[in-house]
Amino acid sequence: MSCAKKSAPGIDSVPAWVLREFSLILAESVAHIFNLSLESGLVPAAFKYAMVVPIPKVSNPTLEDFRPISLLPILAKTFERLVLRKWFVPVGSNMDKMQFAFTPGKGKGCSAALSLLQHKILSFLDQESGAVKILLVDLTKAFDRATKSAVISALQKLKVSPNIILWTYNYMSERFQAVKVNGKMSQWNPVLSGVPQGSVLGPFLFAAILDDLQVVKPNSHLIKYADDLTVLHFIRRKADDDLQTELDHIREWCSSVQLQMNPKKTKVMDIITTKKPLELSTIIAEGTTIEKVNQTKLLGLNIQHDMKWDAHIHETVKKASKRLYAVLALRNLGSPRNLLMQYYSATIRSILLYAYPAWCNCGEGNWNK
């Protein structure tokens, strides 16, 4: 049970240190429970109860300003981690390489996804003038809408062991959650859909669903990061402009797996380098014209239609500058250099260099800032 990670405990109130400290004593009994679960295809009911704790996102929150944190028993997540490593990670090599979250392998993460997006756009436009349409698809509560049937179908396509598929079906069934606020609990209510929030397996199961989604046009690329779907549509001439077909395909696919695209939050951004005006068509979903923007935030990076980084650098410098005061205060209090460096690396340097490979061509002026 050395893989039990430090995190807030669930309804059993058993912290991770107990499992690690007494692992030699508990190992045999815990292994017996795990093996029985895998052999029978039944997950212990105690592992299916999630305690939801609302965490405010701002200092003076309204009802809309809370982030729900779902807490499961640490022993349950330890079990899930073992299942993930033994049965799901091996089939992960067969998954779409354009999914940069929740899948095994090198070259994953936000920086890798953003760097690839930047590389594909610049490589296309450097060869010859043209245009790139960036479609940022918003899925409405995607993790909460994922269904058991969609997950099972995805695992079957990935050729996961039938026994583990049956176990996964039971794992997603008969789950309950309750909200805890100020030490008081609500009633337990059944979770009718969605991959388990706060779990170890949930993100992988959602990524497995999205694995089947692909573009239909040869001049398009789809970059996935969890439920963030970004379509790059490359255009040299008017006849190449067919992003509407890609959007229609995504909507049809979403319908087939009972997910829902939100047209009002979906955006499109045009990057154009042609000297002659190139009139690009608007795209429509469910009678709503998709909003065209000149700047958007993707995976924490501000991207502009002119491929400059002014907005991103401005926001980064502003955010990092606010934290410099703490460094000065700690120094004036006589804090040792190693503590100052740790604080700087954790709270300032991490902001300054986030997704650095994607925006490292920002220009001398922005570097000076």
Protein backbone atom coordinates (compact mmCIF):
# COMPACT_ATOMS: atom_id res chain seq x y z
CA MET A 1 0.00 0.00 0.00
CA SER A 2 2.99 2.26 -0.51
CA CYS A 3 1.12 3.72 -3.51
CA ALA A 4 -1.47 5.29 -1.19
CA LYS A 5 -1.01 8.99 -1.93
CA LYS A 6 -1.44 11.78 0.57
CA SER A 7 -4.89 13.32 0.08
CA ALA A 8 -8.00 14.18 2.08
CA PRO A 9 -9.79 11.03 3.32
CA GLY A 10 -13.36 10.10 2.39
CA ILE A 11 -16.27 9.08 4.61
CA ASP A 12 -14.16 6.47 6.44
CA SER A 13 -11.84 9.26 7.72
CA VAL A 14 -8.83 6.94 7.28
CA PRO A 15 -5.81 9.06 6.28
CA ALA A 16 -3.13 7.87 3.85
CA TRP A 17 -0.42 7.75 6.53
CA VAL A 18 -2.27 4.96 8.35
CA LEU A 19 -2.19 2.75 5.25
CA ARG A 20 1.49 3.46 4.66
CA GLU A 21 2.57 3.20 8.31
CA PHE A 22 0.76 -0.10 8.93
CA SER A 23 1.09 -1.53 5.43
CA LEU A 24 2.83 -4.73 6.59
CA ILE A 25 0.00 -5.48 9.01
CA LEU A 26 -2.84 -4.56 6.63
CA ALA A 27 -1.39 -5.86 3.35
CA GLU A 28 -2.71 -9.43 3.55
CA SER A 29 -6.27 -8.42 4.44
CA VAL A 30 -6.39 -5.61 1.90
CA ALA A 31 -4.98 -7.88 -0.84
CA HIS A 32 -7.69 -10.43 -0.02
CA ILE A 33 -10.40 -7.77 -0.44
CA PHE A 34 -8.91 -6.58 -3.72
CA ASN A 35 -8.60 -10.10 -5.13
CA LEU A 36 -12.16 -11.01 -4.16
CA SER A 37 -13.41 -7.86 -5.88
CA LEU A 38 -11.57 -8.66 -9.10
CA GLU A 39 -12.62 -12.33 -9.09
CA SER A 40 -16.29 -11.58 -8.43
CA GLY A 41 -16.50 -8.41 -10.55
CA LEU A 42 -18.02 -6.59 -7.58
CA VAL A 43 -16.63 -3.41 -6.04
CA PRO A 44 -17.12 -3.02 -2.26
CA ALA A 45 -20.09 -0.74 -1.61
CA ALA A 46 -18.04 1.35 0.82
CA PHE A 47 -15.77 2.36 -2.08
CA LYS A 48 -18.71 3.93 -3.94
CA TYR A 49 -19.65 6.68 -1.50
CA ALA A 50 -18.25 10.13 -2.33
CA MET A 51 -18.30 13.06 0.07
CA VAL A 52 -18.55 16.36 -1.83
CA VAL A 53 -16.98 19.41 -0.22
CA PRO A 54 -17.63 22.80 -1.89
CA ILE A 55 -14.48 24.93 -2.07
CA PRO A 56 -14.87 28.69 -2.82
CA LYS A 57 -13.03 29.94 -5.91
CA VAL A 58 -13.12 33.61 -4.84
CA SER A 59 -12.93 35.46 -1.51
CA ASN A 60 -16.62 36.45 -1.40
CA PRO A 61 -18.35 33.59 -3.19
CA THR A 62 -21.92 33.31 -4.40
CA LEU A 63 -23.58 29.96 -5.01
CA GLU A 64 -21.98 29.82 -8.48
CA ASP A 65 -18.46 30.43 -7.12
CA PHE A 66 -17.84 27.06 -5.48
CA ARG A 67 -15.84 24.16 -6.87
CA PRO A 68 -17.15 20.76 -5.74
CA ILE A 69 -14.36 18.49 -4.50
CA SER A 70 -15.35 14.83 -4.39
CA LEU A 71 -13.59 12.83 -1.67
CA LEU A 72 -13.44 9.03 -1.87
CA PRO A 73 -11.87 6.61 0.63
CA ILE A 74 -8.10 6.52 0.11
CA LEU A 75 -8.16 2.72 0.15
CA ALA A 76 -10.63 2.83 -2.78
CA LYS A 77 -8.31 5.11 -4.76
CA THR A 78 -5.35 2.87 -3.95
CA PHE A 79 -7.26 -0.06 -5.43
CA GLU A 80 -8.17 1.99 -8.51
CA ARG A 81 -4.53 2.96 -8.97
CA LEU A 82 -3.53 -0.70 -9.05
CA VAL A 83 -6.24 -1.51 -11.60
CA LEU A 84 -5.17 1.46 -13.72
CA ARG A 85 -1.53 0.37 -13.79
CA LYS A 86 -2.14 -3.31 -14.45
CA TRP A 87 -5.05 -3.33 -16.91
CA PHE A 88 -5.61 0.14 -18.36
CA VAL A 89 -2.12 1.58 -18.81
CA PRO A 90 -1.03 -1.33 -21.09
CA VAL A 91 -3.90 -0.65 -23.53
CA GLY A 92 -3.24 3.09 -23.33
CA SER A 93 -0.54 2.74 -25.99
CA ASN A 94 -3.34 2.01 -28.49
CA MET A 95 -5.14 5.27 -27.73
CA ASP A 96 -5.15 8.41 -29.85
CA LYS A 97 -1.78 10.18 -29.60
CA MET A 98 -3.63 13.50 -29.86
CA GLN A 99 -5.15 13.00 -26.39
CA PHE A 100 -2.72 14.78 -24.05
CA ALA A 101 -4.45 14.12 -20.73
CA PHE A 102 -5.11 11.02 -18.62
CA THR A 103 -3.35 8.65 -21.03
CA PRO A 104 0.04 6.95 -20.52
CA GLY A 105 3.14 7.70 -22.54
CA LYS A 106 5.71 10.42 -23.05
CA GLY A 107 4.99 13.85 -24.48
CA LYS A 108 1.75 14.44 -22.57
CA GLY A 109 0.48 17.46 -20.67
CA CYS A 110 -0.57 21.04 -21.38
CA SER A 111 2.84 22.20 -22.61
CA ALA A 112 3.07 19.34 -25.11
CA ALA A 113 -0.46 20.00 -26.45
CA LEU A 114 0.10 23.76 -26.78
CA SER A 115 3.52 23.30 -28.38
CA LEU A 116 2.08 20.93 -30.96
CA LEU A 117 -0.74 23.38 -31.73
CA GLN A 118 1.78 26.19 -32.21
CA HIS A 119 4.04 24.00 -34.35
CA LYS A 120 1.26 22.86 -36.68
CA ILE A 121 -0.05 26.39 -37.21
CA LEU A 122 3.34 27.97 -37.88
CA SER A 123 4.52 25.09 -40.08
CA PHE A 124 1.44 25.47 -42.27
CA LEU A 125 1.61 29.27 -42.54
CA ASP A 126 5.39 29.37 -43.05
CA GLN A 127 5.14 27.27 -46.22
CA GLU A 128 2.67 29.54 -47.99
CA SER A 129 0.13 32.20 -47.09
CA GLY A 130 -3.27 30.97 -46.02
CA ALA A 131 -5.53 30.77 -43.01
CA VAL A 132 -6.07 28.57 -39.98
CA LYS A 133 -9.37 28.31 -38.20
CA ILE A 134 -9.16 27.29 -34.56
CA LEU A 135 -12.38 25.80 -33.24
CA LEU A 136 -12.58 25.50 -29.45
CA VAL A 137 -15.42 23.13 -28.62
CA ASP A 138 -17.10 23.39 -25.23
CA LEU A 139 -18.78 20.27 -23.86
CA THR A 140 -21.47 20.80 -21.24
CA LYS A 141 -20.59 19.00 -17.99
CA ALA A 142 -18.86 16.31 -20.00
CA PHE A 143 -17.57 14.23 -17.05
CA ASP A 144 -21.01 14.26 -15.43
CA ARG A 145 -22.80 13.18 -18.62
CA ALA A 146 -20.59 10.23 -19.54
CA THR A 147 -22.63 7.02 -19.48
CA LYS A 148 -21.77 3.47 -18.52
CA SER A 149 -22.67 2.23 -22.00
CA ALA A 150 -20.26 4.70 -23.61
CA VAL A 151 -17.46 3.68 -21.25
CA ILE A 152 -18.02 -0.05 -21.78
CA SER A 153 -18.13 0.39 -25.56
CA ALA A 154 -14.86 2.37 -25.45
CA LEU A 155 -13.11 -0.27 -23.32
CA GLN A 156 -14.25 -3.01 -25.68
CA LYS A 157 -12.72 -1.13 -28.62
CA LEU A 158 -9.48 -0.85 -26.66
CA LYS A 159 -9.59 -4.64 -26.12
CA VAL A 160 -9.59 -4.45 -22.33
CA SER A 161 -10.00 -7.81 -20.58
CA PRO A 162 -13.71 -8.84 -20.44
CA ASN A 163 -13.42 -9.54 -16.70
CA ILE A 164 -12.13 -6.00 -16.08
CA ILE A 165 -14.91 -4.57 -18.26
CA LEU A 166 -17.50 -6.34 -16.10
CA TRP A 167 -15.72 -5.07 -12.99
CA THR A 168 -15.74 -1.52 -14.43
CA TYR A 169 -19.47 -1.71 -15.10
CA ASN A 170 -20.08 -2.59 -11.45
CA TYR A 171 -17.58 0.08 -10.39
CA MET A 172 -19.71 2.73 -12.13
CA SER A 173 -23.01 1.34 -10.80
CA GLU A 174 -24.89 2.16 -7.60
CA ARG A 175 -22.70 5.06 -6.59
CA PHE A 176 -23.81 7.69 -4.05
CA GLN A 177 -22.73 11.13 -2.99
CA ALA A 178 -23.52 13.62 -0.22
CA VAL A 179 -22.46 17.19 0.43
CA LYS A 180 -20.61 18.18 3.59
CA VAL A 181 -20.71 21.83 4.72
CA ASN A 182 -19.58 23.15 8.10
CA GLY A 183 -19.37 19.64 9.50
CA LYS A 184 -22.91 18.69 8.48
CA MET A 185 -23.83 16.11 5.83
CA SER A 186 -26.73 16.09 3.41
CA GLN A 187 -28.67 12.95 2.56
CA TRP A 188 -27.01 10.37 0.34
CA ASN A 189 -28.27 10.58 -3.24
CA PRO A 190 -27.58 8.21 -6.14
CA VAL A 191 -25.24 9.29 -8.95
CA LEU A 192 -27.17 8.50 -12.11
CA SER A 193 -24.50 9.26 -14.73
CA GLY A 194 -20.93 10.37 -15.25
CA VAL A 195 -17.53 8.92 -14.46
CA PRO A 196 -16.78 8.99 -10.71
CA GLN A 197 -15.52 12.43 -9.72
CA GLY A 198 -12.43 12.55 -7.52
CA SER A 199 -11.49 9.02 -8.56
CA VAL A 200 -8.31 7.65 -10.13
CA LEU A 201 -10.03 5.71 -12.92
CA GLY A 202 -12.63 8.34 -13.86
CA PRO A 203 -10.33 10.54 -15.99
CA PHE A 204 -8.97 7.55 -17.91
CA LEU A 205 -12.48 6.21 -18.57
CA PHE A 206 -13.53 9.60 -19.96
CA ALA A 207 -10.42 9.75 -22.16
CA ALA A 208 -11.34 6.28 -23.44
CA ILE A 209 -14.72 7.60 -24.59
CA LEU A 210 -13.09 10.49 -26.48
CA ASP A 211 -10.58 8.15 -28.10
CA ASP A 212 -13.10 7.31 -30.82
CA LEU A 213 -13.60 10.93 -31.92
CA GLN A 214 -11.60 11.86 -35.03
CA VAL A 215 -11.72 14.55 -37.72
CA VAL A 216 -13.30 13.83 -41.10
CA LYS A 217 -11.44 16.30 -43.32
CA PRO A 218 -7.79 15.79 -44.38
CA ASN A 219 -7.00 19.47 -43.76
CA SER A 220 -8.10 19.27 -40.11
CA HIS A 221 -6.38 18.18 -36.90
CA LEU A 222 -8.01 17.49 -33.55
CA ILE A 223 -6.05 18.09 -30.34
CA LYS A 224 -7.66 16.74 -27.17
CA TYR A 225 -6.91 17.58 -23.58
CA ALA A 226 -9.48 15.89 -21.33
CA ASP A 227 -12.76 17.49 -22.44
CA ASP A 228 -11.05 20.41 -24.21
CA LEU A 229 -11.42 19.77 -27.93
CA THR A 230 -9.46 22.01 -30.32
CA VAL A 231 -9.84 21.62 -34.09
CA LEU A 232 -7.23 23.17 -36.38
CA HIS A 233 -8.64 23.68 -39.89
CA PHE A 234 -6.03 24.61 -42.55
CA ILE A 235 -7.11 26.71 -45.53
CA ARG A 236 -5.20 27.74 -48.67
CA ARG A 237 -8.17 28.69 -50.80
CA LYS A 238 -11.89 29.19 -50.40
CA ALA A 239 -12.69 25.59 -51.34
CA ASP A 240 -10.74 24.33 -48.33
CA ASP A 241 -13.01 26.17 -45.90
CA ASP A 242 -15.24 23.38 -44.57
CA LEU A 243 -15.06 23.63 -40.80
CA GLN A 244 -18.84 23.38 -40.67
CA THR A 245 -18.55 19.70 -41.63
CA GLU A 246 -16.17 19.08 -38.73
CA LEU A 247 -18.51 20.82 -36.31
CA ASP A 248 -21.52 18.83 -37.53
CA HIS A 249 -19.54 15.61 -37.16
CA ILE A 250 -18.55 16.48 -33.57
CA ARG A 251 -22.17 17.25 -32.70
CA GLU A 252 -23.34 13.94 -34.18
CA TRP A 253 -20.62 12.04 -32.33
CA CYS A 254 -21.51 13.76 -29.06
CA SER A 255 -25.12 12.76 -29.54
CA SER A 256 -24.11 9.14 -30.14
CA VAL A 257 -22.35 8.94 -26.75
CA GLN A 258 -24.90 11.16 -24.97
CA LEU A 259 -22.55 14.11 -24.52
CA GLN A 260 -23.66 17.63 -25.37
CA MET A 261 -21.83 20.45 -27.10
CA ASN A 262 -22.55 23.99 -25.90
CA PRO A 263 -22.77 26.28 -28.98
CA LYS A 264 -22.87 29.44 -26.86
CA LYS A 265 -19.50 28.71 -25.25
CA THR A 266 -17.87 27.22 -28.33
CA LYS A 267 -15.55 29.73 -30.06
CA VAL A 268 -13.71 30.06 -33.35
CA MET A 269 -10.63 32.16 -34.10
CA ASP A 270 -9.21 32.92 -37.55
CA ILE A 271 -5.50 33.31 -38.22
CA ILE A 272 -5.03 34.79 -41.71
CA THR A 273 -1.76 35.60 -43.54
CA THR A 274 -3.02 36.10 -47.09
CA LYS A 275 -2.43 39.57 -48.58
CA LYS A 276 -5.70 39.41 -50.48
CA PRO A 277 -8.80 39.31 -48.26
CA LEU A 278 -9.94 35.74 -47.71
CA GLU A 279 -13.58 35.66 -46.72
CA LEU A 280 -14.07 32.75 -44.40
CA SER A 281 -17.51 31.31 -43.76
CA THR A 282 -19.25 31.44 -40.40
CA ILE A 283 -20.21 28.19 -38.72
CA ILE A 284 -23.52 27.42 -37.05
CA ALA A 285 -24.67 24.88 -34.49
CA GLU A 286 -28.29 24.38 -33.40
CA GLY A 287 -29.25 27.66 -35.03
CA THR A 288 -26.56 29.56 -33.12
CA THR A 289 -23.72 31.27 -34.97
CA ILE A 290 -20.45 30.28 -33.33
CA GLU A 291 -18.80 33.37 -31.87
CA LYS A 292 -15.64 34.57 -33.63
CA VAL A 293 -12.95 35.92 -31.28
CA ASN A 294 -9.58 37.59 -31.74
CA GLN A 295 -8.16 36.26 -28.50
CA THR A 296 -8.90 33.19 -26.43
CA LYS A 297 -7.50 31.23 -23.52
CA LEU A 298 -6.63 27.61 -24.19
CA LEU A 299 -5.25 25.41 -21.43
CA GLY A 300 -4.14 28.49 -19.51
CA LEU A 301 -2.40 30.17 -22.46
CA ASN A 302 -3.66 33.38 -24.07
CA ILE A 303 -3.65 32.92 -27.84
CA GLN A 304 -4.14 35.85 -30.23
CA HIS A 305 -5.33 35.86 -33.85
CA ASP A 306 -2.02 37.48 -34.96
CA MET A 307 0.04 34.79 -33.16
CA LYS A 308 1.64 37.40 -30.90
CA TRP A 309 2.05 36.92 -27.18
CA ASP A 310 1.38 40.42 -25.83
CA ALA A 311 -1.76 39.42 -23.91
CA HIS A 312 -0.19 36.31 -22.42
CA ILE A 313 2.98 38.11 -21.31
CA HIS A 314 0.95 40.98 -19.82
CA GLU A 315 -1.22 38.63 -17.77
CA THR A 316 1.76 36.50 -16.71
CA VAL A 317 3.81 39.48 -15.54
CA LYS A 318 0.82 40.93 -13.69
CA LYS A 319 0.11 37.65 -11.91
CA ALA A 320 3.75 37.03 -10.97
CA SER A 321 4.35 40.61 -9.81
CA LYS A 322 1.64 40.27 -7.18
CA ARG A 323 3.66 37.51 -5.53
CA LEU A 324 6.96 39.37 -5.40
CA TYR A 325 5.89 41.18 -2.23
CA ALA A 326 5.95 37.91 -0.31
CA VAL A 327 9.54 37.26 -1.41
CA LEU A 328 10.60 40.72 -0.20
CA ALA A 329 8.75 40.24 3.07
CA LEU A 330 10.37 36.86 3.68
CA ARG A 331 13.81 38.29 2.89
CA ASN A 332 13.32 41.20 5.28
CA LEU A 333 12.38 38.72 7.99
CA GLY A 334 15.76 37.02 7.52
CA SER A 335 14.54 33.89 5.75
CA PRO A 336 17.40 31.71 4.42
CA ARG A 337 18.21 31.77 0.72
CA ASN A 338 17.09 28.18 0.12
CA LEU A 339 13.61 28.99 1.51
CA LEU A 340 13.37 32.06 -0.73
CA MET A 341 14.36 29.97 -3.75
CA GLN A 342 11.76 27.31 -2.90
CA TYR A 343 9.03 29.92 -2.59
CA TYR A 344 10.11 31.61 -5.84
CA SER A 345 10.19 28.34 -7.76
CA ALA A 346 6.80 27.22 -6.49
CA THR A 347 4.82 30.45 -6.77
CA ILE A 348 6.57 32.73 -9.30
CA ARG A 349 8.84 30.76 -11.60
CA SER A 350 6.08 28.23 -12.21
CA ILE A 351 3.88 31.08 -13.49
CA LEU A 352 6.59 32.71 -15.60
CA LEU A 353 7.58 29.53 -17.41
CA TYR A 354 4.19 27.84 -17.77
CA ALA A 355 3.96 26.27 -21.27
CA TYR A 356 7.22 28.03 -22.15
CA PRO A 357 7.99 25.90 -25.25
CA ALA A 358 4.78 27.16 -26.88
CA TRP A 359 5.47 30.89 -26.50
CA CYS A 360 9.28 31.05 -26.45
CA ASN A 361 9.20 33.04 -29.73
CA CYS A 362 7.51 35.96 -27.97
CA GLY A 363 10.02 38.63 -29.12
CA GLU A 364 12.59 40.82 -27.34
CA GLY A 365 10.08 43.38 -26.08
CA ASN A 366 8.06 40.78 -24.24
CA TRP A 367 11.22 39.11 -22.95
CA ASN A 368 12.28 42.40 -21.38
CA LYS A 369 8.93 42.62 -19.61
